[in-house]
Amino acid sequence: MIEYKNIKSIKNTKNINHINNMNTIVTVVVLGIVFVSLTMASWLLPPQEFSDNERRKLTQRPKFSLDTMSDGSFMTEFEKYTLDQFPLRDQFRTLKAYTTYDVFGQLDNHDIYIQDGYAAKLEYPLQMDSLEHAADRFAYIYEKYLADKEMNIYLSIVPDKSYFLAEKHGYLSTDYEKLFHVMRNHMNYADYIDITGTLDITDYYKTDTHWRQEKLPETAAVLAEGMGTSISGAYTEYALDVPFYGVYYGLSALPLPPETLYYLSNDVLDGCIVTNHEDQTMGSIYNMEKKSGKDPYEIFLSGPRSLITIENPNCKADKELVIFRDSFGSSIAPLLSEGYAKITLVDIRYLRADLLERFIEFKNQDVLFLYSTSVLNHSETLT
């Protein structure tokens, strides 16, 4: 009787193992069919041009030829294409993000991490060659346009969010003090204006890389004072009537809550005239057509532009300012307009430095180099 039960138990165990093996096989087959179907769909469906969540162009379908097949480039590009054009890609990215953080307990997902309610990007390590490149480009501008002129030259550096978050929460962190020292040392022709003491993490958007304009009056006042001018700092605060999702909302692949984007104005800012020299159009400081676009932050001076001027017809002083800047300058430059009759903003990521004399007469202006640590640490875009 005991032997019978043992035999029966063995048979039951074999049956269970057989069923489990069959279930595993069926699961693998089903997943394989789903994967192949989705891959085929990515090839057959019309490709998407742009990812709004990631704010980048997506890889397009590669062209097939005998040459691209023989050298392997077709399959390489096809793999990139299927990854970018995979159906339900955003949903899979969200699933992966939750798995990375909650299942595997990793601290970041593709260098994006979230602490204290703020999404930020790891900024590590310090790229000395990048700082050298940035310093070389600024030195070229100084030698070519500024060295023999009566110009007041200044440097100020905007810390990225990791300056406030990374070391505090145990993440690898750039040596920011070394970064500041290197840039100041290379740019000894410029007076350094330290604004780090005017900022903390609450001065930045939770889902975006940029700082919040409504938090910047003190920072703008320190810059103005450092350049020998003054601003009143009196503004009326307005809220944009659309939700703001910053760049890290899409890059994190997590359903982070939206924010409210605020902007500041007063009689001086309302009276300013902004000229976009790329297409010679004129407008105001805030371009409200941009609020419903891919990046509402572009309401500030219409977003990325190579050359812009802000003219203040009500300025009592006949002073001019030239700002070499990245996107952080778009939201703080308007707050400096009260102290200058004209501000020229130059972005040498989009306008080659050797062409500046075609557009700007450098003469008796204040000049401010205002760059974020993230751009200085990845300065290959500076031309």
Coordinates of C-alpha atoms in Angstrom, one line a residue:
M1 CA 0.0 0.0 0.0
I2 CA 2.9 2.3 0.9
E3 CA 4.6 1.5 -2.4
Y4 CA 1.4 2.3 -4.3
K5 CA 1.2 5.7 -2.6
N6 CA 4.8 6.5 -3.5
I7 CA 4.2 5.5 -7.1
K8 CA 1.1 7.6 -7.2
S9 CA 3.0 10.5 -5.7
I10 CA 5.8 10.2 -8.2
K11 CA 3.2 10.1 -11.0
N12 CA 1.5 13.2 -9.6
T13 CA 4.9 15.0 -9.4
K14 CA 5.7 14.1 -13.0
N15 CA 2.3 15.3 -14.1
I16 CA 2.8 18.6 -12.3
N17 CA 6.3 19.1 -13.7
H18 CA 4.9 18.2 -17.2
I19 CA 2.1 20.8 -16.8
N20 CA 4.6 23.4 -15.5
N21 CA 6.9 22.7 -18.4
M22 CA 4.0 23.0 -20.9
N23 CA 2.9 26.3 -19.3
T24 CA 6.5 27.6 -19.6
I25 CA 6.6 26.6 -23.2
V26 CA 3.2 28.1 -23.9
T27 CA 4.2 31.3 -22.1
V28 CA 7.5 31.6 -24.1
V29 CA 5.7 30.9 -27.4
V30 CA 3.0 33.5 -26.6
L31 CA 5.6 36.1 -25.6
G32 CA 7.6 35.2 -28.7
I33 CA 4.5 35.6 -30.9
V34 CA 3.7 38.9 -29.2
F35 CA 7.3 40.2 -29.6
V36 CA 7.5 39.2 -33.3
S37 CA 4.1 40.7 -33.9
L38 CA 5.1 44.0 -32.3
T39 CA 8.4 44.0 -34.2
M40 CA 6.5 43.4 -37.5
A41 CA 4.1 46.1 -36.6
S42 CA 6.9 48.5 -36.0
W43 CA 8.1 47.7 -39.6
L44 CA 4.7 47.9 -41.2
L45 CA 3.1 50.9 -39.4
P46 CA 4.0 54.5 -40.4
P47 CA 7.0 55.6 -38.4
Q48 CA 6.7 58.4 -35.9
E49 CA 8.9 61.4 -36.5
F50 CA 9.3 62.7 -33.0
S51 CA 8.9 61.6 -29.4
D52 CA 7.1 64.2 -27.4
N53 CA 8.0 62.5 -24.2
E54 CA 11.7 62.2 -24.9
R55 CA 11.8 65.4 -26.9
R56 CA 14.0 63.9 -29.6
K57 CA 13.8 62.8 -33.2
L58 CA 13.1 59.1 -33.6
T59 CA 15.2 56.8 -35.8
Q60 CA 13.6 56.4 -39.2
R61 CA 13.3 53.3 -41.4
P62 CA 16.6 52.4 -43.0
K63 CA 16.9 52.0 -46.7
F64 CA 17.5 48.5 -47.9
S65 CA 20.3 47.7 -50.4
L66 CA 22.7 45.0 -51.1
D67 CA 25.6 47.2 -49.9
T68 CA 23.9 48.0 -46.6
M69 CA 23.1 44.3 -46.1
S70 CA 26.6 43.1 -46.9
D71 CA 28.4 45.6 -44.6
G72 CA 25.9 45.0 -41.8
S73 CA 24.8 48.6 -41.5
F74 CA 21.2 47.8 -42.5
M75 CA 20.7 45.5 -39.5
T76 CA 22.4 47.9 -37.2
E77 CA 20.1 50.7 -38.2
F78 CA 17.1 48.4 -38.3
E79 CA 17.7 47.5 -34.7
K80 CA 17.7 51.1 -33.7
Y81 CA 14.6 51.7 -35.8
T82 CA 12.6 48.9 -34.2
L83 CA 13.6 50.1 -30.7
D84 CA 12.5 53.6 -31.5
Q85 CA 9.3 52.7 -33.4
F86 CA 8.2 49.8 -31.2
P87 CA 4.4 49.9 -30.6
L88 CA 3.4 50.8 -27.0
R89 CA 7.0 51.9 -26.5
D90 CA 6.1 54.6 -23.9
Q91 CA 4.1 52.0 -21.9
F92 CA 7.1 49.6 -22.0
R93 CA 9.4 52.4 -20.9
T94 CA 7.2 53.1 -17.9
L95 CA 7.1 49.5 -17.0
K96 CA 10.9 49.3 -17.2
A97 CA 11.2 52.4 -15.0
Y98 CA 9.0 51.0 -12.3
T99 CA 10.9 47.7 -12.5
T100 CA 14.2 49.5 -12.3
Y101 CA 13.3 51.5 -9.2
D102 CA 10.9 49.3 -7.3
V103 CA 11.9 45.7 -8.2
F104 CA 15.7 46.0 -8.6
G105 CA 16.0 48.9 -6.3
Q106 CA 18.3 50.9 -8.6
L107 CA 18.8 54.5 -7.7
D108 CA 18.5 55.8 -11.3
N109 CA 17.1 54.9 -14.6
H110 CA 19.2 55.9 -17.6
D111 CA 20.9 58.5 -15.3
I112 CA 17.6 60.0 -14.3
Y113 CA 16.8 59.9 -10.5
I114 CA 14.1 61.3 -8.3
Q115 CA 14.8 62.7 -4.8
D116 CA 12.8 65.1 -2.6
G117 CA 10.1 65.1 -5.3
Y118 CA 12.6 66.4 -7.9
A119 CA 13.6 64.6 -11.1
A120 CA 17.3 65.2 -12.0
K121 CA 20.0 63.9 -14.2
L122 CA 23.3 62.5 -13.0
E123 CA 26.1 65.0 -13.8
Y124 CA 29.2 62.9 -13.4
P125 CA 32.1 62.9 -13.9
L126 CA 33.7 66.3 -14.4
Q127 CA 34.7 66.5 -18.1
M128 CA 37.9 68.4 -18.1
D129 CA 38.2 68.3 -21.9
S130 CA 34.8 69.8 -22.1
L131 CA 35.6 72.7 -19.8
E132 CA 38.8 73.3 -21.8
H133 CA 36.7 73.4 -25.0
A134 CA 34.2 75.9 -23.5
A135 CA 37.1 78.1 -22.2
D136 CA 38.7 78.0 -25.6
R137 CA 35.6 79.1 -27.3
F138 CA 35.1 82.0 -24.8
A139 CA 38.7 83.0 -25.1
Y140 CA 38.3 83.1 -28.9
I141 CA 35.4 85.5 -28.5
Y142 CA 37.4 87.6 -26.0
E143 CA 40.5 87.9 -28.2
K144 CA 38.6 88.5 -31.4
Y145 CA 36.0 91.0 -30.2
L146 CA 36.6 92.2 -26.7
A147 CA 40.2 92.4 -25.7
D148 CA 41.1 95.8 -27.2
K149 CA 37.7 97.5 -26.4
E150 CA 36.4 99.4 -23.3
M151 CA 34.3 96.5 -22.2
N152 CA 33.2 95.3 -18.8
I153 CA 33.3 91.5 -18.9
Y154 CA 31.7 89.1 -16.4
L155 CA 31.2 85.4 -15.8
S156 CA 28.5 83.6 -13.9
I157 CA 27.7 79.9 -13.7
V158 CA 24.2 78.4 -13.1
P159 CA 24.4 75.1 -11.1
D160 CA 22.3 72.2 -12.3
K161 CA 19.9 70.4 -9.9
S162 CA 22.4 67.8 -9.0
Y163 CA 24.4 70.5 -7.3
F164 CA 21.7 70.5 -4.6
L165 CA 20.6 66.8 -4.7
A166 CA 23.4 64.3 -5.8
E167 CA 25.8 64.3 -2.9
K168 CA 23.0 64.8 -0.3
H169 CA 21.4 61.5 -1.5
G170 CA 24.5 59.5 -2.1
Y171 CA 24.8 59.8 -5.9
L172 CA 28.0 60.3 -7.8
S173 CA 28.5 64.0 -8.1
T174 CA 30.6 66.4 -10.2
D175 CA 33.3 68.3 -8.3
Y176 CA 31.4 71.6 -8.7
E177 CA 34.0 73.6 -6.8
K178 CA 36.7 72.4 -9.2
L179 CA 34.4 73.3 -12.2
F180 CA 34.0 76.8 -10.9
H181 CA 37.7 77.1 -10.2
V182 CA 38.7 75.9 -13.7
M183 CA 36.4 78.2 -15.5
R184 CA 37.3 81.2 -13.4
N185 CA 41.0 80.5 -13.8
H186 CA 40.7 80.2 -17.6
M187 CA 38.6 83.3 -17.8
N188 CA 40.7 85.6 -15.7
Y189 CA 39.7 88.5 -18.0
A190 CA 36.2 88.3 -16.6
D191 CA 34.9 89.3 -13.1
Y192 CA 33.1 86.4 -11.5
I193 CA 29.6 86.9 -10.1
D194 CA 28.7 84.1 -7.7
I195 CA 24.9 83.4 -7.8
T196 CA 25.0 79.9 -6.1
G197 CA 24.1 81.5 -2.7
T198 CA 20.9 82.9 -4.1
L199 CA 19.6 79.5 -5.2
D200 CA 18.3 76.2 -3.7
I201 CA 16.5 73.2 -5.2
T202 CA 13.1 74.9 -4.8
D203 CA 14.1 77.5 -7.4
Y204 CA 14.0 74.7 -10.1
Y205 CA 11.1 72.9 -11.7
K206 CA 10.5 69.4 -10.3
T207 CA 10.2 67.8 -13.8
D208 CA 12.5 70.0 -15.8
T209 CA 16.2 71.1 -15.9
H210 CA 15.5 74.8 -15.8
W211 CA 15.1 77.3 -13.0
R212 CA 11.8 79.0 -12.2
Q213 CA 11.6 82.6 -13.3
E214 CA 9.3 83.6 -10.3
K215 CA 12.2 82.5 -8.0
L216 CA 14.9 84.6 -9.7
P217 CA 14.4 88.3 -8.6
E218 CA 17.2 87.9 -6.0
T219 CA 19.5 86.2 -8.5
A220 CA 18.9 88.8 -11.1
A221 CA 19.5 91.6 -8.5
V222 CA 22.9 90.0 -7.6
L223 CA 23.9 89.9 -11.3
A224 CA 22.7 93.5 -11.9
E225 CA 24.7 94.7 -8.9
G226 CA 27.7 92.8 -9.9
M227 CA 27.6 94.5 -13.3
G228 CA 27.2 98.0 -11.8
T229 CA 23.5 98.5 -12.5
S230 CA 20.3 98.1 -10.5
I231 CA 16.8 96.8 -10.9
S232 CA 13.7 97.3 -8.8
G233 CA 12.7 93.7 -8.5
A234 CA 9.0 94.6 -8.4
Y235 CA 7.0 92.3 -10.5
T236 CA 3.5 90.9 -10.9
E237 CA 3.3 87.1 -11.0
Y238 CA 1.2 85.3 -13.6
A239 CA 0.4 81.6 -14.0
L240 CA 0.3 79.9 -17.3
D241 CA -3.2 78.3 -17.9
V242 CA -1.8 75.0 -19.2
P243 CA -0.1 72.2 -17.2
F244 CA 3.7 72.1 -17.5
Y245 CA 5.5 68.8 -18.0
G246 CA 9.3 69.3 -18.1
V247 CA 11.9 67.3 -20.0
Y248 CA 12.4 64.9 -17.1
Y249 CA 8.8 63.9 -17.2
G250 CA 9.3 62.1 -20.5
L251 CA 12.9 61.0 -19.8
S252 CA 12.0 59.4 -16.5
A253 CA 9.1 57.5 -18.2
L254 CA 7.1 57.9 -14.9
P255 CA 3.7 59.6 -14.5
L256 CA 5.1 62.6 -12.5
P257 CA 2.5 65.2 -11.7
P258 CA 2.4 68.4 -13.8
E259 CA 3.5 71.8 -12.5
T260 CA 2.4 75.3 -12.9
L261 CA 4.7 77.6 -14.9
Y262 CA 4.7 81.2 -13.6
Y263 CA 6.1 84.3 -15.3
L264 CA 6.8 87.8 -14.1
S265 CA 6.0 91.1 -15.6
N266 CA 5.8 94.9 -14.9
D267 CA 5.5 98.1 -16.9
V268 CA 9.2 97.9 -18.0
L269 CA 8.9 94.3 -19.3
D270 CA 5.6 95.0 -20.9
G271 CA 7.2 97.9 -22.8
C272 CA 10.2 96.0 -24.1
I273 CA 10.6 95.1 -27.7
V274 CA 12.1 91.7 -28.6
T275 CA 13.7 91.1 -32.0
N276 CA 14.5 87.7 -33.3
H277 CA 17.3 88.2 -35.7
E278 CA 16.9 84.8 -37.3
D279 CA 13.8 85.9 -39.2
Q280 CA 13.7 89.6 -38.3
T281 CA 10.4 89.2 -36.4
M282 CA 9.5 91.5 -33.5
G283 CA 7.4 90.7 -30.5
S284 CA 7.2 90.8 -26.7
I285 CA 9.2 89.1 -24.0
Y286 CA 6.7 86.3 -23.6
N287 CA 5.5 84.4 -26.6
M288 CA 2.2 82.9 -25.6
E289 CA 1.9 80.9 -28.8
K290 CA 4.6 78.6 -27.3
K291 CA 2.5 77.7 -24.2
S292 CA 0.7 74.8 -26.0
G293 CA 3.8 73.5 -27.8
K294 CA 6.2 70.7 -26.9
D295 CA 8.0 72.8 -24.3
P296 CA 6.0 75.7 -22.6
Y297 CA 9.3 77.0 -21.2
E298 CA 9.8 78.4 -24.7
I299 CA 7.4 81.2 -23.8
F300 CA 10.5 82.9 -22.5
L301 CA 11.9 84.8 -25.5
S302 CA 10.5 82.2 -27.9
G303 CA 12.9 79.4 -26.8
P304 CA 16.2 78.5 -28.5
R305 CA 17.3 81.3 -30.7
S306 CA 20.8 82.2 -32.0
L307 CA 20.5 86.0 -31.7
I308 CA 17.9 88.0 -29.9
T309 CA 17.7 91.7 -28.7
I310 CA 15.6 93.1 -26.0
E311 CA 15.2 96.9 -26.2
N312 CA 13.9 98.9 -23.3
P313 CA 12.7 102.3 -24.6
N314 CA 12.0 103.5 -21.1
C315 CA 15.5 102.8 -19.7
K316 CA 17.0 105.9 -18.0
A317 CA 20.6 104.7 -18.6
D318 CA 22.2 104.4 -22.0
K319 CA 23.8 101.0 -21.2
E320 CA 23.9 97.9 -23.3
L321 CA 24.5 94.3 -22.3
V322 CA 25.6 91.3 -24.4
I323 CA 24.9 87.9 -22.9
F324 CA 26.5 84.7 -24.2
R325 CA 24.1 82.1 -22.8
D326 CA 22.3 78.8 -23.0
S327 CA 18.6 78.2 -22.3
F328 CA 18.8 79.4 -18.7
G329 CA 19.4 82.9 -19.9
S330 CA 15.9 83.0 -21.6
S331 CA 14.1 83.4 -18.3
I332 CA 16.5 85.6 -16.4
A333 CA 17.5 88.1 -19.1
P334 CA 14.1 89.8 -19.1
L335 CA 14.6 90.6 -15.4
L336 CA 17.8 92.5 -16.2
S337 CA 16.2 94.6 -18.9
E338 CA 15.2 97.3 -16.4
G339 CA 18.9 98.2 -16.1
Y340 CA 19.8 98.3 -19.8
A341 CA 18.5 100.1 -22.8
K342 CA 19.4 97.1 -24.9
I343 CA 20.3 93.5 -24.2
T344 CA 21.7 91.2 -26.9
L345 CA 21.5 87.4 -26.3
V346 CA 23.9 85.2 -28.2
D347 CA 23.7 81.4 -28.3
I348 CA 26.9 80.1 -29.9
R349 CA 25.4 76.6 -30.0
Y350 CA 23.4 77.9 -33.0
L351 CA 25.6 80.8 -34.3
R352 CA 29.3 80.4 -35.0
A353 CA 31.5 82.6 -32.9
D354 CA 33.5 83.7 -36.0
L355 CA 30.4 85.2 -37.6
L356 CA 29.4 87.5 -34.7
E357 CA 31.0 90.7 -36.2
R358 CA 28.4 90.5 -39.0
F359 CA 25.6 91.0 -36.5
I360 CA 27.0 92.8 -33.4
E361 CA 29.2 95.9 -33.1
F362 CA 31.1 95.3 -29.9
K363 CA 31.6 98.7 -28.4
N364 CA 31.2 100.0 -24.8
Q365 CA 28.8 97.2 -23.7
D366 CA 28.8 95.1 -20.6
V367 CA 29.4 91.4 -21.5
L368 CA 28.2 88.5 -19.4
F369 CA 29.0 84.8 -20.0
L370 CA 26.2 83.0 -18.3
Y371 CA 26.2 79.2 -18.7
S372 CA 24.9 76.3 -16.8
T373 CA 27.2 73.6 -15.4
S374 CA 25.5 71.0 -17.6
V375 CA 26.4 72.8 -20.8
L376 CA 29.9 73.6 -19.6
N377 CA 30.4 69.9 -18.8
H378 CA 29.1 68.9 -22.3
S379 CA 30.3 71.8 -24.4
E380 CA 30.7 70.1 -27.7
T381 CA 27.7 72.1 -29.0
L382 CA 29.6 75.4 -28.5
T383 CA 30.9 76.5 -31.9

